[in-house]
PDB file of C-alpha atoms and ligand atoms in Angstrom:
ATOM      1  CA  MET Z   1     367.293 398.111  41.557  1.00 94.00           C
ATOM      2  CA  LYS Z   2     370.774 397.454  42.783  1.00 97.00           C
ATOM      3  CA  LEU Z   3     372.811 398.404  45.815  1.00 98.00           C
ATOM      4  CA  ARG Z   4     376.592 398.338  45.505  1.00 98.00           C
ATOM      5  CA  PHE Z   5     378.788 398.653  48.571  1.00 98.00           C
ATOM      6  CA  LEU Z   6     381.764 400.919  47.896  1.00 98.00           C
ATOM      7  CA  GLY Z   7     383.381 400.365  51.317  1.00 98.00           C
ATOM      8  CA  HIS Z   8     382.982 401.907  54.807  1.00 98.00           C
ATOM      9  CA  ASN Z   9     379.590 403.667  54.541  1.00 98.00           C
ATOM     10  CA  ALA Z  10     379.726 404.494  50.835  1.00 98.00           C
ATOM     11  CA  TRP Z  11     376.890 403.134  48.713  1.00 98.00           C
ATOM     12  CA  HIS Z  12     375.854 403.257  45.100  1.00 98.00           C
ATOM     13  CA  LEU Z  13     372.164 402.740  44.571  1.00 98.00           C
ATOM     14  CA  THR Z  14     370.897 402.232  41.027  1.00 97.00           C
ATOM     15  CA  VAL Z  15     367.209 402.690  40.286  1.00 96.00           C
ATOM     16  CA  GLU Z  16     366.374 402.334  36.601  1.00 94.00           C
ATOM     17  CA  SER Z  17     368.779 404.755  34.907  1.00 96.00           C
ATOM     18  CA  LEU Z  18     369.430 406.836  38.032  1.00 98.00           C
ATOM     19  CA  SER Z  19     372.598 406.657  40.132  1.00 98.00           C
ATOM     20  CA  ILE Z  20     372.401 407.661  43.762  1.00 98.00           C
ATOM     21  CA  LEU Z  21     375.538 407.824  45.891  1.00 98.00           C
ATOM     22  CA  ILE Z  22     375.508 407.871  49.677  1.00 98.00           C
ATOM     23  CA  ASP Z  23     378.520 409.148  51.664  1.00 98.00           C
ATOM     24  CA  PRO Z  24     381.075 408.785  48.822  1.00 98.00           C
ATOM     25  CA  PHE Z  25     384.304 408.416  50.808  1.00 98.00           C
ATOM     26  CA  LEU Z  26     386.577 406.900  48.180  1.00 98.00           C
ATOM     27  CA  SER Z  27     389.886 408.610  47.345  1.00 97.00           C
ATOM     28  CA  SER Z  28     391.165 408.481  50.942  1.00 97.00           C
ATOM     29  CA  ASN Z  29     389.896 404.956  51.620  1.00 96.00           C
ATOM     30  CA  SER Z  30     392.363 402.215  50.667  1.00 94.00           C
ATOM     31  CA  LEU Z  31     389.487 399.693  50.757  1.00 94.00           C
ATOM     32  CA  ALA Z  32     387.202 401.701  48.449  1.00 97.00           C
ATOM     33  CA  ALA Z  33     385.722 399.743  45.570  1.00 94.00           C
ATOM     34  CA  CYS Z  34     386.510 402.362  42.949  1.00 97.00           C
ATOM     35  CA  SER Z  35     387.942 405.802  42.348  1.00 97.00           C
ATOM     36  CA  PRO Z  36     385.544 408.740  42.570  1.00 97.00           C
ATOM     37  CA  ASP Z  37     386.362 409.673  38.961  1.00 96.00           C
ATOM     38  CA  SER Z  38     384.818 406.432  37.706  1.00 95.00           C
ATOM     39  CA  LEU Z  39     381.353 407.100  39.137  1.00 97.00           C
ATOM     40  CA  GLN Z  40     378.349 408.684  37.546  1.00 96.00           C
ATOM     41  CA  ALA Z  41     375.843 410.260  39.889  1.00 98.00           C
ATOM     42  CA  ASP Z  42     372.480 411.957  39.680  1.00 98.00           C
ATOM     43  CA  PHE Z  43     372.115 412.432  43.440  1.00 98.00           C
ATOM     44  CA  ILE Z  44     374.602 412.396  46.322  1.00 98.00           C
ATOM     45  CA  LEU Z  45     373.158 411.929  49.811  1.00 99.00           C
ATOM     46  CA  VAL Z  46     375.497 413.096  52.587  1.00 99.00           C
ATOM     47  CA  SER Z  47     374.823 412.032  56.187  1.00 99.00           C
ATOM     48  CA  HIS Z  48     377.257 414.358  57.971  1.00 98.00           C
ATOM     49  CA  GLY Z  49     380.430 416.358  57.546  1.00 98.00           C
ATOM     50  CA  HIS Z  50     383.121 413.949  58.727  1.00 98.00           C
ATOM     51  CA  GLY Z  51     385.730 413.182  56.087  1.00 98.00           C
ATOM     52  CA  ASP Z  52     384.927 409.468  56.035  1.00 98.00           C
ATOM     53  CA  HIS Z  53     381.390 410.330  54.832  1.00 98.00           C
ATOM     54  CA  PHE Z  54     381.577 413.723  53.099  1.00 98.00           C
ATOM     55  CA  GLY Z  55     384.564 412.262  51.243  1.00 98.00           C
ATOM     56  CA  ASP Z  56     384.634 413.113  47.540  1.00 98.00           C
ATOM     57  CA  THR Z  57     381.225 414.813  47.451  1.00 98.00           C
ATOM     58  CA  ILE Z  58     382.532 418.127  46.078  1.00 98.00           C
ATOM     59  CA  SER Z  59     384.593 416.680  43.230  1.00 98.00           C
ATOM     60  CA  ILE Z  60     381.926 414.180  42.160  1.00 98.00           C
ATOM     61  CA  ALA Z  61     379.174 416.823  42.287  1.00 98.00           C
ATOM     62  CA  LYS Z  62     381.212 419.299  40.238  1.00 98.00           C
ATOM     63  CA  ARG Z  63     382.155 416.711  37.620  1.00 98.00           C
ATOM     64  CA  THR Z  64     378.750 415.060  37.238  1.00 98.00           C
ATOM     65  CA  GLY Z  65     376.339 417.865  38.122  1.00 98.00           C
ATOM     66  CA  ALA Z  66     374.717 415.556  40.681  1.00 98.00           C
ATOM     67  CA  ILE Z  67     372.330 417.116  43.165  1.00 98.00           C
ATOM     68  CA  VAL Z  68     373.788 417.077  46.682  1.00 99.00           C
ATOM     69  CA  VAL Z  69     371.054 416.194  49.182  1.00 99.00           C
ATOM     70  CA  SER Z  70     371.978 416.958  52.762  1.00 98.00           C
ATOM     71  CA  ILE Z  71     371.171 418.991  55.832  1.00 98.00           C
ATOM     72  CA  ALA Z  72     371.052 422.767  55.296  1.00 98.00           C
ATOM     73  CA  GLU Z  73     374.499 423.463  56.842  1.00 98.00           C
ATOM     74  CA  ILE Z  74     376.294 420.968  54.599  1.00 98.00           C
ATOM     75  CA  VAL Z  75     374.407 422.172  51.541  1.00 98.00           C
ATOM     76  CA  SER Z  76     375.512 425.779  52.324  1.00 98.00           C
ATOM     77  CA  TYR Z  77     379.099 424.569  52.565  1.00 98.00           C
ATOM     78  CA  CYS Z  78     378.839 422.768  49.218  1.00 98.00           C
ATOM     79  CA  THR Z  79     377.399 425.886  47.589  1.00 98.00           C
ATOM     80  CA  GLN Z  80     380.307 427.948  48.948  1.00 98.00           C
ATOM     81  CA  GLN Z  81     382.669 425.371  47.444  1.00 98.00           C
ATOM     82  CA  GLY Z  82     381.101 425.881  44.018  1.00 98.00           C
ATOM     83  CA  VAL Z  83     378.582 423.016  43.833  1.00 98.00           C
ATOM     84  CA  LYS Z  84     375.720 424.184  41.627  1.00 97.00           C
ATOM     85  CA  SER Z  85     372.921 421.680  42.291  1.00 98.00           C
ATOM     86  CA  THR Z  86     371.790 421.093  45.853  1.00 98.00           C
ATOM     87  CA  LEU Z  87     368.751 420.166  47.884  1.00 98.00           C
ATOM     88  CA  ALA Z  88     368.699 421.251  51.520  1.00 98.00           C
ATOM     89  CA  MET Z  89     366.663 419.246  54.008  1.00 98.00           C
ATOM     90  CA  ASN Z  90     366.411 418.951  57.741  1.00 98.00           C
ATOM     91  CA  LEU Z  91     365.495 416.312  60.296  1.00 98.00           C
ATOM     92  CA  GLY Z  92     362.053 414.772  59.956  1.00 98.00           C
ATOM     93  CA  GLY Z  93     361.560 416.150  56.468  1.00 98.00           C
ATOM     94  CA  SER Z  94     361.017 414.087  53.380  1.00 98.00           C
ATOM     95  CA  VAL Z  95     361.112 414.763  49.681  1.00 98.00           C
ATOM     96  CA  GLN Z  96     359.873 412.904  46.636  1.00 98.00           C
ATOM     97  CA  LEU Z  97     362.717 412.389  44.178  1.00 98.00           C
ATOM     98  CA  PRO Z  98     362.579 410.603  40.804  1.00 97.00           C
ATOM     99  CA  PHE Z  99     363.795 407.309  42.345  1.00 97.00           C
ATOM    100  CA  GLY Z 100     361.653 407.397  45.472  1.00 97.00           C
ATOM    101  CA  LYS Z 101     360.989 409.243  48.696  1.00 98.00           C
ATOM    102  CA  VAL Z 102     363.878 410.258  50.919  1.00 98.00           C
ATOM    103  CA  LYS Z 103     363.286 411.036  54.582  1.00 98.00           C
ATOM    104  CA  MET Z 104     366.004 412.610  56.703  1.00 98.00           C
ATOM    105  CA  VAL Z 105     366.009 410.876  60.082  1.00 98.00           C
ATOM    106  CA  PRO Z 106     368.000 411.440  63.280  1.00 98.00           C
ATOM    107  CA  ALA Z 107     371.409 410.007  64.034  1.00 98.00           C
ATOM    108  CA  ILE Z 108     373.165 410.434  67.364  1.00 98.00           C
ATOM    109  CA  HIS Z 109     376.689 411.516  66.506  1.00 98.00           C
ATOM    110  CA  SER Z 110     378.545 414.798  65.747  1.00 98.00           C
ATOM    111  CA  SER Z 111     379.200 416.637  62.496  1.00 98.00           C
ATOM    112  CA  THR Z 112     382.059 418.905  61.473  1.00 98.00           C
ATOM    113  CA  LEU Z 113     383.290 419.355  57.919  1.00 98.00           C
ATOM    114  CA  PRO Z 114     386.944 418.526  57.155  1.00 95.00           C
ATOM    115  CA  ASP Z 115     388.027 422.195  57.427  1.00 96.00           C
ATOM    116  CA  GLY Z 116     386.301 422.620  60.796  1.00 97.00           C
ATOM    117  CA  THR Z 117     383.074 424.233  59.539  1.00 98.00           C
ATOM    118  CA  PRO Z 118     380.114 423.093  61.680  1.00 98.00           C
ATOM    119  CA  GLY Z 119     377.992 420.587  59.752  1.00 98.00           C
ATOM    120  CA  GLY Z 120     374.681 420.883  61.595  1.00 98.00           C
ATOM    121  CA  SER Z 121     373.116 417.669  62.873  1.00 98.00           C
ATOM    122  CA  PRO Z 122     374.258 414.294  61.613  1.00 98.00           C
ATOM    123  CA  VAL Z 123     371.492 412.290  59.947  1.00 98.00           C
ATOM    124  CA  GLY Z 124     370.435 408.934  58.602  1.00 98.00           C
ATOM    125  CA  PHE Z 125     368.244 408.271  55.563  1.00 98.00           C
ATOM    126  CA  LEU Z 126     365.026 406.315  55.172  1.00 98.00           C
ATOM    127  CA  ILE Z 127     364.402 405.722  51.482  1.00 98.00           C
ATOM    128  CA  THR Z 128     361.198 404.332  49.989  1.00 98.00           C
ATOM    129  CA  LEU Z 129     361.956 403.334  46.418  1.00 96.00           C
ATOM    130  CA  LYS Z 130     359.442 403.300  43.588  1.00 89.00           C
ATOM    131  CA  GLY Z 131     357.606 400.019  44.112  1.00 88.00           C
ATOM    132  CA  GLY Z 132     357.665 400.258  47.899  1.00 93.00           C
ATOM    133  CA  LEU Z 133     361.034 398.815  48.925  1.00 96.00           C
ATOM    134  CA  ARG Z 134     362.239 400.534  52.115  1.00 97.00           C
ATOM    135  CA  LEU Z 135     365.887 401.080  52.950  1.00 98.00           C
ATOM    136  CA  TYR Z 136     367.306 402.529  56.169  1.00 98.00           C
ATOM    137  CA  PHE Z 137     370.836 403.886  56.168  1.00 99.00           C
ATOM    138  CA  ALA Z 138     371.654 404.555  59.815  1.00 99.00           C
ATOM    139  CA  CYS Z 139     375.035 406.119  58.930  1.00 98.00           C
ATOM    140  CA  ASP Z 140     377.134 407.125  61.957  1.00 98.00           C
ATOM    141  CA  THR Z 141     375.033 406.783  65.066  1.00 98.00           C
ATOM    142  CA  ALA Z 142     374.694 405.459  68.565  1.00 98.00           C
ATOM    143  CA  LEU Z 143     371.829 403.099  69.362  1.00 98.00           C
ATOM    144  CA  PHE Z 144     368.551 404.902  70.078  1.00 98.00           C
ATOM    145  CA  SER Z 145     365.135 403.498  70.883  1.00 98.00           C
ATOM    146  CA  ASP Z 146     363.334 405.609  68.260  1.00 98.00           C
ATOM    147  CA  MET Z 147     364.834 403.270  65.667  1.00 98.00           C
ATOM    148  CA  LYS Z 148     361.515 401.493  66.333  1.00 98.00           C
ATOM    149  CA  PHE Z 149     359.983 403.969  63.866  1.00 98.00           C
ATOM    150  CA  PHE Z 150     361.975 402.310  61.071  1.00 98.00           C
ATOM    151  CA  SER Z 151     360.522 398.931  61.955  1.00 97.00           C
ATOM    152  CA  GLY Z 152     360.087 396.432  59.165  1.00 94.00           C
ATOM    153  CA  VAL Z 153     362.332 398.009  56.542  1.00 97.00           C
ATOM    154  CA  ASP Z 154     363.513 395.650  53.825  1.00 97.00           C
ATOM    155  CA  TYR Z 155     367.183 396.550  54.216  1.00 97.00           C
ATOM    156  CA  ALA Z 156     368.951 398.273  57.098  1.00 98.00           C
ATOM    157  CA  ALA Z 157     372.596 399.288  56.757  1.00 98.00           C
ATOM    158  CA  LEU Z 158     373.989 399.544  60.279  1.00 99.00           C
ATOM    159  CA  PRO Z 159     377.450 400.477  61.574  1.00 99.00           C
ATOM    160  CA  ILE Z 160     379.083 397.810  63.735  1.00 98.00           C
ATOM    161  CA  GLY Z 161     382.634 399.174  64.063  1.00 98.00           C
ATOM    162  CA  ASP Z 162     382.356 400.556  67.607  1.00 98.00           C
ATOM    163  CA  LEU Z 163     384.506 403.436  68.930  1.00 98.00           C
ATOM    164  CA  PHE Z 164     382.860 406.099  66.702  1.00 98.00           C
ATOM    165  CA  THR Z 165     379.443 404.440  66.256  1.00 98.00           C
ATOM    166  CA  MET Z 166     377.436 401.510  67.542  1.00 98.00           C
ATOM    167  CA  GLY Z 167     379.520 398.425  68.114  1.00 98.00           C
ATOM    168  CA  PRO Z 168     378.413 394.833  67.583  1.00 98.00           C
ATOM    169  CA  ASP Z 169     376.349 394.584  70.790  1.00 98.00           C
ATOM    170  CA  ASP Z 170     374.371 397.782  70.251  1.00 99.00           C
ATOM    171  CA  ALA Z 171     373.983 397.074  66.528  1.00 99.00           C
ATOM    172  CA  LEU Z 172     372.440 393.719  67.480  1.00 98.00           C
ATOM    173  CA  GLU Z 173     370.024 395.592  69.771  1.00 98.00           C
ATOM    174  CA  ALA Z 174     369.225 397.870  66.821  1.00 98.00           C
ATOM    175  CA  VAL Z 175     368.334 394.829  64.708  1.00 98.00           C
ATOM    176  CA  LYS Z 176     365.986 393.685  67.509  1.00 98.00           C
ATOM    177  CA  ILE Z 177     364.294 397.117  67.475  1.00 98.00           C
ATOM    178  CA  ILE Z 178     364.102 397.558  63.684  1.00 98.00           C
ATOM    179  CA  HIS Z 179     363.289 393.981  62.604  1.00 98.00           C
ATOM    180  CA  PRO Z 180     364.664 394.547  59.105  1.00 98.00           C
ATOM    181  CA  ARG Z 181     364.192 391.730  56.608  1.00 96.00           C
ATOM    182  CA  ASN Z 182     367.880 392.100  55.837  1.00 97.00           C
ATOM    183  CA  VAL Z 183     370.637 393.833  57.747  1.00 98.00           C
ATOM    184  CA  ILE Z 184     373.876 394.899  56.083  1.00 98.00           C
ATOM    185  CA  PRO Z 185     376.760 395.638  58.487  1.00 98.00           C
ATOM    186  CA  CYS Z 186     379.097 398.493  57.575  1.00 98.00           C
ATOM    187  CA  HIS Z 187     381.554 401.035  59.039  1.00 98.00           C
ATOM    188  CA  TYR Z 188     383.976 398.372  60.273  1.00 98.00           C
ATOM    189  CA  GLY Z 189     387.390 397.137  59.197  1.00 98.00           C
ATOM    190  CA  THR Z 190     388.412 400.334  57.406  1.00 98.00           C
ATOM    191  CA  TRP Z 191     391.127 400.945  60.020  1.00 97.00           C
ATOM    192  CA  PRO Z 192     392.343 398.752  62.916  1.00 97.00           C
ATOM    193  CA  PRO Z 193     390.437 400.660  65.656  1.00 98.00           C
ATOM    194  CA  ILE Z 194     387.113 399.631  64.084  1.00 98.00           C
ATOM    195  CA  ASN Z 195     388.023 396.067  63.132  1.00 98.00           C
ATOM    196  CA  GLN Z 196     385.259 393.576  63.985  1.00 98.00           C
ATOM    197  CA  ASP Z 197     384.574 389.897  63.407  1.00 98.00           C
ATOM    198  CA  VAL Z 198     381.674 390.360  60.997  1.00 98.00           C
ATOM    199  CA  GLN Z 199     381.049 386.640  60.536  1.00 98.00           C
ATOM    200  CA  ALA Z 200     380.630 386.225  64.309  1.00 98.00           C
ATOM    201  CA  TRP Z 201     378.156 389.128  64.272  1.00 98.00           C
ATOM    202  CA  LYS Z 202     376.216 387.511  61.426  1.00 98.00           C
ATOM    203  CA  VAL Z 203     375.919 384.315  63.475  1.00 98.00           C
ATOM    204  CA  ARG Z 204     374.568 386.281  66.453  1.00 98.00           C
ATOM    205  CA  VAL Z 205     372.056 388.189  64.300  1.00 98.00           C
ATOM    206  CA  GLU Z 206     370.712 385.065  62.659  1.00 97.00           C
ATOM    207  CA  LYS Z 207     370.563 383.156  65.965  1.00 98.00           C
ATOM    208  CA  GLU Z 208     368.883 385.888  67.998  1.00 98.00           C
ATOM    209  CA  THR Z 209     366.650 387.585  65.402  1.00 98.00           C
ATOM    210  CA  LEU Z 210     364.602 386.732  62.312  1.00 97.00           C
ATOM    211  CA  SER Z 211     366.620 389.117  60.154  1.00 97.00           C
ATOM    212  CA  LYS Z 212     368.971 387.885  57.465  1.00 97.00           C
ATOM    213  CA  CYS Z 213     372.484 389.316  57.727  1.00 98.00           C
ATOM    214  CA  VAL Z 214     373.980 390.174  54.349  1.00 97.00           C
ATOM    215  CA  VAL Z 215     377.752 390.680  54.597  1.00 98.00           C
ATOM    216  CA  MET Z 216     378.931 392.688  51.602  1.00 98.00           C
ATOM    217  CA  LYS Z 217     382.528 393.042  50.493  1.00 97.00           C
ATOM    218  CA  SER Z 218     383.668 396.381  49.108  1.00 98.00           C
ATOM    219  CA  GLY Z 219     382.635 396.396  45.457  1.00 98.00           C
ATOM    220  CA  GLU Z 220     379.928 393.778  45.880  1.00 98.00           C
ATOM    221  CA  GLU Z 221     376.515 394.432  44.365  1.00 97.00           C
ATOM    222  CA  LEU Z 222     373.150 393.255  45.615  1.00 96.00           C
ATOM    223  CA  SER Z 223     369.943 393.012  43.618  1.00 95.00           C
ATOM    224  CA  LEU Z 224     367.239 394.457  45.802  1.00 93.00           C
ATOM    225  CA  VAL Z 225     364.231 392.182  45.991  1.00 77.00           C
ATOM    226  CA  ASN Z 226     360.938 393.962  46.208  1.00 64.00           C
ATOM    227  CA  SER Z 227     359.218 392.845  49.406  1.00 53.00           C
ATOM    228  CA  LEU Z 228     355.830 393.419  47.804  1.00 51.00           C
ATOM    229  CA  LEU Z 229     356.552 390.644  45.329  1.00 49.00           C
ATOM    230  CA  ARG Z 230     357.379 388.018  47.943  1.00 44.00           C
TER     231      ARG Z 230
HETATM  232 NI1   NI A 301     381.281 410.436  61.721  1.00 53.43          NI
HETATM  233 MN1   MN A 302     382.234 407.617  60.215  1.00 53.43          MN
END
């Protein structure tokens, strides 16, 4: 099981032979780890409609036949754009997929597709992989106290960029609520308005919490360690 950071909030999760992409914003991101044409995908999870998350979903789904997993409004939009394989969900719902269980959880943000179509509610994803490893992708969100329900996940990917999402202070509060074994900061540094000193944030996290802060560069891959084996 591997998690590769593709830049911003784009992720490539590999579980056995399955490829799962999350928020594949690549062709318009100068810091993206790869071009969308180079990726294989079996599933694409989309958190909300903004261009820096929806990204290359349509072209990757059409080329690969990947199943787009998203909230009903975004799935309808993808279908209208000619995507054949989709799975519509909504907040609080979960589904068992071949790589694990995906739960659609709240995010406090907004959601409009690049052409102005309303995208329903923005979401985050709580994923329980085969074997029990739990991952929380907060995606674009403000801090909210119900993050306590994701307490104890093995990996939490949290935005720290500020302006459009939580900034460093609120993301640190989120770590104190969630108590993840590992926290991976994301959604910073893509453009100057969301630049942050990620090493300073790592120092704060590791001084003030028991979580390990894993700073990933775009393109970097992490082997996910099963907490049940520790
Ligand atoms: Ni957004
Ligand atoms: Mn965003």
